Amino acid sequence: MRYRLALDIGSTSIGWCLLRLDGDDKPVAIIRMGVRIFSDGRNPKDGTSLAVTRRNARQMRRRRDRLLKRKERMLAALTRFGFFPTDEVQRRQLVNLDPYALRKKGLYDALSGPEFARALFHINQRRGFLSNRKTDKKDSDSGALKKAIKDLRDKLAQENCQTLGEWLANRHENRLSVRARLRGRTQKDKAYDFYADRAMIEHEFDVLWAKQSSLNPALFNEAARKELKDILLHQRPLKPVKPGRCTLLPDEERAPLALPSTQRFRIYQEVNNLRLLTPDLREQALTLEQRNQVVQLLEHQGEVRFTKILKALKLPGTTKFNLEDIKRDRLKGNATSAALAKDTCFDERWYSFDHAMQDDIVDKLLNEASESALVSWLQEHTGVDEATAERIANTSLPEGYGNLSRAALDRIVPELIKDVVMYSDAVKRAGFDSHSALSYIQQTGEIMDALPYYGIPLRRHVAFAKDNPRNDEERYGKIANPTVHIGLNELRKVVNALIKRYGRPSEIIVEVARELKLSRERKLEIQREQKERQELNDKQVAEACVVLGLTPTNLDRAKRRELSQKMQLWVELNSKNVADRQCPYTGEQIGIERLLSNEVEIEHILPYSMTLDDSMNNKTVSLRRANRDKGNRTPYQAFGEISQPGYDYEAILQRAALMPREKTKRFAPDGYQRWLKEDKDFLARALNDTAYLSRIAKEYLSLVCHPNKVRAIPGRMTALLRGKFGLNQLLSGTESKNRNDHRHHALDAAVIGITDQGLLQRFAQASASARVKQLDRLVEEMPLPWPSYREHVERALENIIVSHKPDHGYQGAMHEDTAWRLHGNGVVSRRIRPEDGGPRQREIKNKSVIAIASTRNPERHGLDENGSPRAYKGYVGGSNYCIEIWRDEKGKWDSDVISTFEAYQLIRLHGEAEGIKRLRNPSYSLSGKPLVMRLMINDLVRLNLGGNTKTMRVVKIGGNGQMFFAEHNEANVDARNKDDGDSFKYVSKIAGSLQTAQGRRVTVSEIGDLRDPGFRG
């Protein structure tokens, strides 16, 4: 069977649609539709990667483990060398000795072996801050630490203290704090009372040992000194972070952005793309001499304004560049050179180093962890003095990595320098294949029967493999962005399941959500921009309503959209002068009253029928009669190629120059060609998405379908066509998209599947016909792909069972971070610091907590009535692993909730293999009862509710055995359940009512195949 697979790939979803093709490869029927839902691998509270959260917790555990191991090694060594007594009871009695007094006494008088051991063991507890340049820069508190350390050194000198221990002993005698406390709540106010560094600890050890060895050389011998000092000061070297693979040379690591070669590459790449705009708005490339002048400016500065570039090139101040816009008035320069060529660093000597030496210096600055070693290297190899070397070592440089390695840059940058050429041409001149020719399918020509793990064919895009790999991710590498990684893995599962059922697709069309590749920072930035834009829209709509005498809250959606767009486009006519906003074509003034009348309308600069571009970048406001005179033509075709009375094309270009850059270029004689870019026609442009992630998805899917039959399309067409076909009403009953129903992803896929050249050609013709007839709407009548298309979509939607990715792992937060003190009878307390600062206060509550007893020292807190170590603290449980439904001897259902903490304890007690076997025993619960079913979050069940059997998803499991369900297709359920104004509410059951509802756990495959074992009482 020949079919087309349409895919809508989002950050947490994949919608898909299978369309049957006829002999001419035209879609004639919908075979099936479906949706796969999964987590994006990010914390829903702040958008950070869950891997980061897990890594931070793991680092804390490892630091604690290393401290305990260091204490054990120190204890063993002190005992072996005769400092500590071998008897454990005698050792414990030494705890009563004052370690501060011993640390001071040892500087002047002899210490016994046990006294010295007590002092050294105390020093080993907190051995001071060891600066690491690579981590300090990312630590927001490192500045406060370094200041506190410097202040402490000054205090030691002022108070004439030989060592840190003597200074602490003096404070201890005077009943002053001897702990380093961080004060202040804001970054600006943060400060430590004092802080010690590792060098102070090493100095104290050396001074103490020198004094004691002079008094007792037999005990304080050289062998003991070496081993004890090594245990005290040993620091495990940091594991270096391995960069990703070079796009062109996959076996090479990507070069840092701070590397002068990378900075230089970016500068030449951007300046070679720089174009002068002629008076008729055509683009003119820079000459080689002009290009070199601009590069010279950028090489010496962090950024350069376009006005300064014009002066350097001796061009009129009215000249504009193609990259210049309202939001962009400058080019980035060489940030690394600008930083290192400052008077406080290398000054002008930086430019006397050749390019290779500059790269070597920056490489050292980025990778040398020891500041002292770096300072010495800089002095030896660059001739600077120590003070200058220290300033250079602490200079802030750009972070991150580019896409190319040093080896690739060494070949490409010279080609960019030789001539004013584009990057794509420089790649070929440097002897590389084009990026598309480097794909796996182009290299091998192999069409596979199923998608492999993406790291194999997408080798250029993934990180390097790990040593001793345990799975495919570690064996072949993975993309660092967790959302992309999870999305591609789920795509593989869905596509392979469809191939197994229906065979390989004849064609694939895919649309990839833009947010899938965005970093957390970029997502937050976009959210801020959207909020600002929404606030501006609200303000402009309110202003328009004042003129029209309307109430903003009473506007329907269409009217609000019209007013918002009119106001925004009016501002863009001349954002700097509200009194001089003119019709782009006639030059007549457009005031706000005229703007909001029927005399002015929104129009497409490049005809919609020629572009299918309905974005704001292709719209402006003009007088209605001017729009009619322009007709279905570009501004140049209407007013430049031929002369029309009342229109001056040169004046039109001057008015267009006041608009944003993306609009301005569309008025030029070659505006349509520049919009097309390298596409042969507007249909190719509308059907081709060149975004990074879309290219990756296309490359991946080409493994199971011929590359010429795989297309990634832009998303702008989907929403428009969905509305034209009236598909939104199938889920929402209105013209709005229903995002509270997961099936809207499949609905999008149904539109993506018919977005081909034939449909868009008919759409464009209908639009042109409407324009000729001077209709206000874009199309007179929207042609359906085939007559029963809408009915096919509706029927397929009704048969969808949404597939939710299950997560049956025991891993998760065992409990919350805060420890509570136990007072008995469920009463617990903790100390919290008030929001306005001040001393910490005790908070007392009744809470159910996980009680914790000491395992290392069971007798420390005494024994309980059962003779077991008494619990002394508790934590609020983090989550529940599952709920086990079991049957009692009378056939009634009951349940036990297994917390994540309990699941972890089982794994810890029996080992992972045996523990998982017990957690997933198909016949018995952990309590040994006959198991009916075991439910976890996102599991699906079938319930008889009100006489109808429904497929429900487990969304929440309460510690009291209460389960909460939502229908499989319901989205955004948590927020909607909390919203009193929303009719949606969870369905709640306990074990007994679940039995009454004939509940049973069902499974749903990646493509929505339901397996129902039936109710078993």
PDB file of N, CA and C in Angstrom, residues 33-72:
ATOM      1  N   MET A  33      -5.005   8.116  12.196  1.00  0.00           N
ATOM      2  CA  MET A  33      -4.321   9.217  12.855  1.00  0.00           C
ATOM      3  C   MET A  33      -4.002   8.817  14.289  1.00  0.00           C
ATOM      4  N   GLY A  34      -3.012   9.486  14.887  1.00  0.00           N
ATOM      5  CA  GLY A  34      -2.664   9.171  16.265  1.00  0.00           C
ATOM      6  C   GLY A  34      -1.806  10.235  16.915  1.00  0.00           C
ATOM      7  N   VAL A  35      -1.604  10.093  18.241  1.00  0.00           N
ATOM      8  CA  VAL A  35      -0.820  11.061  19.022  1.00  0.00           C
ATOM      9  C   VAL A  35       0.015  10.297  20.042  1.00  0.00           C
ATOM     10  N   ARG A  36       1.261  10.700  20.191  1.00  0.00           N
ATOM     11  CA  ARG A  36       2.150  10.172  21.229  1.00  0.00           C
ATOM     12  C   ARG A  36       2.548  11.331  22.124  1.00  0.00           C
ATOM     13  N   ILE A  37       2.353  11.184  23.447  1.00  0.00           N
ATOM     14  CA  ILE A  37       2.670  12.229  24.419  1.00  0.00           C
ATOM     15  C   ILE A  37       3.805  11.736  25.313  1.00  0.00           C
ATOM     16  N   PHE A  38       4.749  12.624  25.618  1.00  0.00           N
ATOM     17  CA  PHE A  38       5.900  12.253  26.444  1.00  0.00           C
ATOM     18  C   PHE A  38       6.431  13.487  27.159  1.00  0.00           C
ATOM     19  N   SER A  39       7.283  13.265  28.138  1.00  0.00           N
ATOM     20  CA  SER A  39       7.910  14.372  28.864  1.00  0.00           C
ATOM     21  C   SER A  39       9.025  14.963  28.014  1.00  0.00           C
ATOM     22  N   ASP A  40       9.310  16.256  28.206  1.00  0.00           N
ATOM     23  CA  ASP A  40      10.388  16.898  27.455  1.00  0.00           C
ATOM     24  C   ASP A  40      11.722  16.859  28.187  1.00  0.00           C
ATOM     25  N   GLY A  41      11.779  16.164  29.328  1.00  0.00           N
ATOM     26  CA  GLY A  41      13.046  16.050  30.052  1.00  0.00           C
ATOM     27  C   GLY A  41      13.439  17.302  30.800  1.00  0.00           C
ATOM     28  N   ARG A  42      12.455  18.196  31.063  1.00  0.00           N
ATOM     29  CA  ARG A  42      12.757  19.438  31.766  1.00  0.00           C
ATOM     30  C   ARG A  42      11.861  19.596  32.992  1.00  0.00           C
ATOM     31  N   ASN A  43      12.380  20.338  33.956  1.00  0.00           N
ATOM     32  CA  ASN A  43      11.624  20.622  35.168  1.00  0.00           C
ATOM     33  C   ASN A  43      10.474  21.572  34.817  1.00  0.00           C
ATOM     34  N   PRO A  44       9.208  21.174  35.045  1.00  0.00           N
ATOM     35  CA  PRO A  44       8.090  22.043  34.656  1.00  0.00           C
ATOM     36  C   PRO A  44       8.045  23.364  35.405  1.00  0.00           C
ATOM     37  N   LYS A  45       8.727  23.444  36.568  1.00  0.00           N
ATOM     38  CA  LYS A  45       8.693  24.679  37.350  1.00  0.00           C
ATOM     39  C   LYS A  45       9.547  25.777  36.742  1.00  0.00           C
ATOM     40  N   ASP A  46      10.759  25.427  36.283  1.00  0.00           N
ATOM     41  CA  ASP A  46      11.661  26.470  35.791  1.00  0.00           C
ATOM     42  C   ASP A  46      12.261  26.166  34.423  1.00  0.00           C
ATOM     43  N   GLY A  47      11.918  25.037  33.818  1.00  0.00           N
ATOM     44  CA  GLY A  47      12.399  24.732  32.475  1.00  0.00           C
ATOM     45  C   GLY A  47      13.813  24.195  32.401  1.00  0.00           C
ATOM     46  N   THR A  48      14.474  24.003  33.534  1.00  0.00           N
ATOM     47  CA  THR A  48      15.839  23.470  33.498  1.00  0.00           C
ATOM     48  C   THR A  48      15.802  21.975  33.186  1.00  0.00           C
ATOM     49  N   SER A  49      16.885  21.494  32.616  1.00  0.00           N
ATOM     50  CA  SER A  49      16.982  20.077  32.298  1.00  0.00           C
ATOM     51  C   SER A  49      16.938  19.256  33.581  1.00  0.00           C
ATOM     52  N   LEU A  50      16.149  18.163  33.556  1.00  0.00           N
ATOM     53  CA  LEU A  50      16.111  17.283  34.717  1.00  0.00           C
ATOM     54  C   LEU A  50      17.472  16.652  34.968  1.00  0.00           C
ATOM     55  N   ALA A  51      18.272  16.534  33.897  1.00  0.00           N
ATOM     56  CA  ALA A  51      19.619  15.986  34.056  1.00  0.00           C
ATOM     57  C   ALA A  51      20.466  16.898  34.944  1.00  0.00           C
ATOM     58  N   VAL A  52      20.250  18.223  34.827  1.00  0.00           N
ATOM     59  CA  VAL A  52      20.991  19.171  35.661  1.00  0.00           C
ATOM     60  C   VAL A  52      20.593  19.002  37.128  1.00  0.00           C
ATOM     61  N   THR A  53      19.288  18.866  37.380  1.00  0.00           N
ATOM     62  CA  THR A  53      18.811  18.663  38.749  1.00  0.00           C
ATOM     63  C   THR A  53      19.407  17.397  39.340  1.00  0.00           C
ATOM     64  N   ARG A  54      19.379  16.316  38.556  1.00  0.00           N
ATOM     65  CA  ARG A  54      19.934  15.048  39.044  1.00  0.00           C
ATOM     66  C   ARG A  54      21.443  15.162  39.253  1.00  0.00           C
ATOM     67  N   ARG A  55      22.107  15.878  38.327  1.00  0.00           N
ATOM     68  CA  ARG A  55      23.563  16.011  38.428  1.00  0.00           C
ATOM     69  C   ARG A  55      23.951  16.779  39.684  1.00  0.00           C
ATOM     70  N   ASN A  56      23.237  17.864  39.977  1.00  0.00           N
ATOM     71  CA  ASN A  56      23.553  18.653  41.166  1.00  0.00           C
ATOM     72  C   ASN A  56      23.378  17.834  42.440  1.00  0.00           C
ATOM     73  N   ALA A  57      22.277  17.056  42.510  1.00  0.00           N
ATOM     74  CA  ALA A  57      22.059  16.210  43.682  1.00  0.00           C
ATOM     75  C   ALA A  57      23.138  15.134  43.770  1.00  0.00           C
ATOM     76  N   ARG A  58      23.517  14.579  42.622  1.00  0.00           N
ATOM     77  CA  ARG A  58      24.551  13.539  42.611  1.00  0.00           C
ATOM     78  C   ARG A  58      25.890  14.109  43.057  1.00  0.00           C
ATOM     79  N   GLN A  59      26.194  15.338  42.639  1.00  0.00           N
ATOM     80  CA  GLN A  59      27.448  15.971  43.052  1.00  0.00           C
ATOM     81  C   GLN A  59      27.486  16.183  44.561  1.00  0.00           C
ATOM     82  N   MET A  60      26.362  16.575  45.140  1.00  0.00           N
ATOM     83  CA  MET A  60      26.309  16.764  46.597  1.00  0.00           C
ATOM     84  C   MET A  60      26.548  15.439  47.319  1.00  0.00           C
ATOM     85  N   ARG A  61      25.925  14.372  46.821  1.00  0.00           N
ATOM     86  CA  ARG A  61      26.131  13.057  47.447  1.00  0.00           C
ATOM     87  C   ARG A  61      27.588  12.631  47.343  1.00  0.00           C
ATOM     88  N   ARG A  62      28.175  12.868  46.171  1.00  0.00           N
ATOM     89  CA  ARG A  62      29.563  12.441  45.971  1.00  0.00           C
ATOM     90  C   ARG A  62      30.519  13.254  46.840  1.00  0.00           C
ATOM     91  N   ARG A  63      30.254  14.548  46.994  1.00  0.00           N
ATOM     92  CA  ARG A  63      31.107  15.357  47.867  1.00  0.00           C
ATOM     93  C   ARG A  63      31.056  14.832  49.300  1.00  0.00           C
ATOM     94  N   ARG A  64      29.845  14.495  49.734  1.00  0.00           N
ATOM     95  CA  ARG A  64      29.713  13.963  51.091  1.00  0.00           C
ATOM     96  C   ARG A  64      30.424  12.614  51.205  1.00  0.00           C
ATOM     97  N   ASP A  65      30.265  11.766  50.196  1.00  0.00           N
ATOM     98  CA  ASP A  65      30.919  10.458  50.224  1.00  0.00           C
ATOM     99  C   ASP A  65      32.438  10.606  50.255  1.00  0.00           C
ATOM    100  N   ARG A  66      32.959  11.565  49.495  1.00  0.00           N
ATOM    101  CA  ARG A  66      34.411  11.764  49.471  1.00  0.00           C
ATOM    102  C   ARG A  66      34.917  12.273  50.820  1.00  0.00           C
ATOM    103  N   LEU A  67      34.126  13.139  51.468  1.00  0.00           N
ATOM    104  CA  LEU A  67      34.500  13.615  52.799  1.00  0.00           C
ATOM    105  C   LEU A  67      34.574  12.446  53.774  1.00  0.00           C
ATOM    106  N   LEU A  68      33.558  11.583  53.755  1.00  0.00           N
ATOM    107  CA  LEU A  68      33.537  10.441  54.674  1.00  0.00           C
ATOM    108  C   LEU A  68      34.716   9.496  54.401  1.00  0.00           C
ATOM    109  N   LYS A  69      35.019   9.280  53.118  1.00  0.00           N
ATOM    110  CA  LYS A  69      36.143   8.397  52.788  1.00  0.00           C
ATOM    111  C   LYS A  69      37.465   9.021  53.214  1.00  0.00           C
ATOM    112  N   ARG A  70      37.569  10.354  53.060  1.00  0.00           N
ATOM    113  CA  ARG A  70      38.799  11.035  53.475  1.00  0.00           C
ATOM    114  C   ARG A  70      38.967  10.928  54.987  1.00  0.00           C
ATOM    115  N   LYS A  71      37.882  11.056  55.726  1.00  0.00           N
ATOM    116  CA  LYS A  71      37.949  10.917  57.184  1.00  0.00           C
ATOM    117  C   LYS A  71      38.362   9.495  57.580  1.00  0.00           C
ATOM    118  N   GLU A  72      37.839   8.519  56.843  1.00  0.00           N
ATOM    119  CA  GLU A  72      38.216   7.130  57.133  1.00  0.00           C
ATOM    120  C   GLU A  72      39.702   6.896  56.870  1.00  0.00           C
TER     121      GLU A  72
END
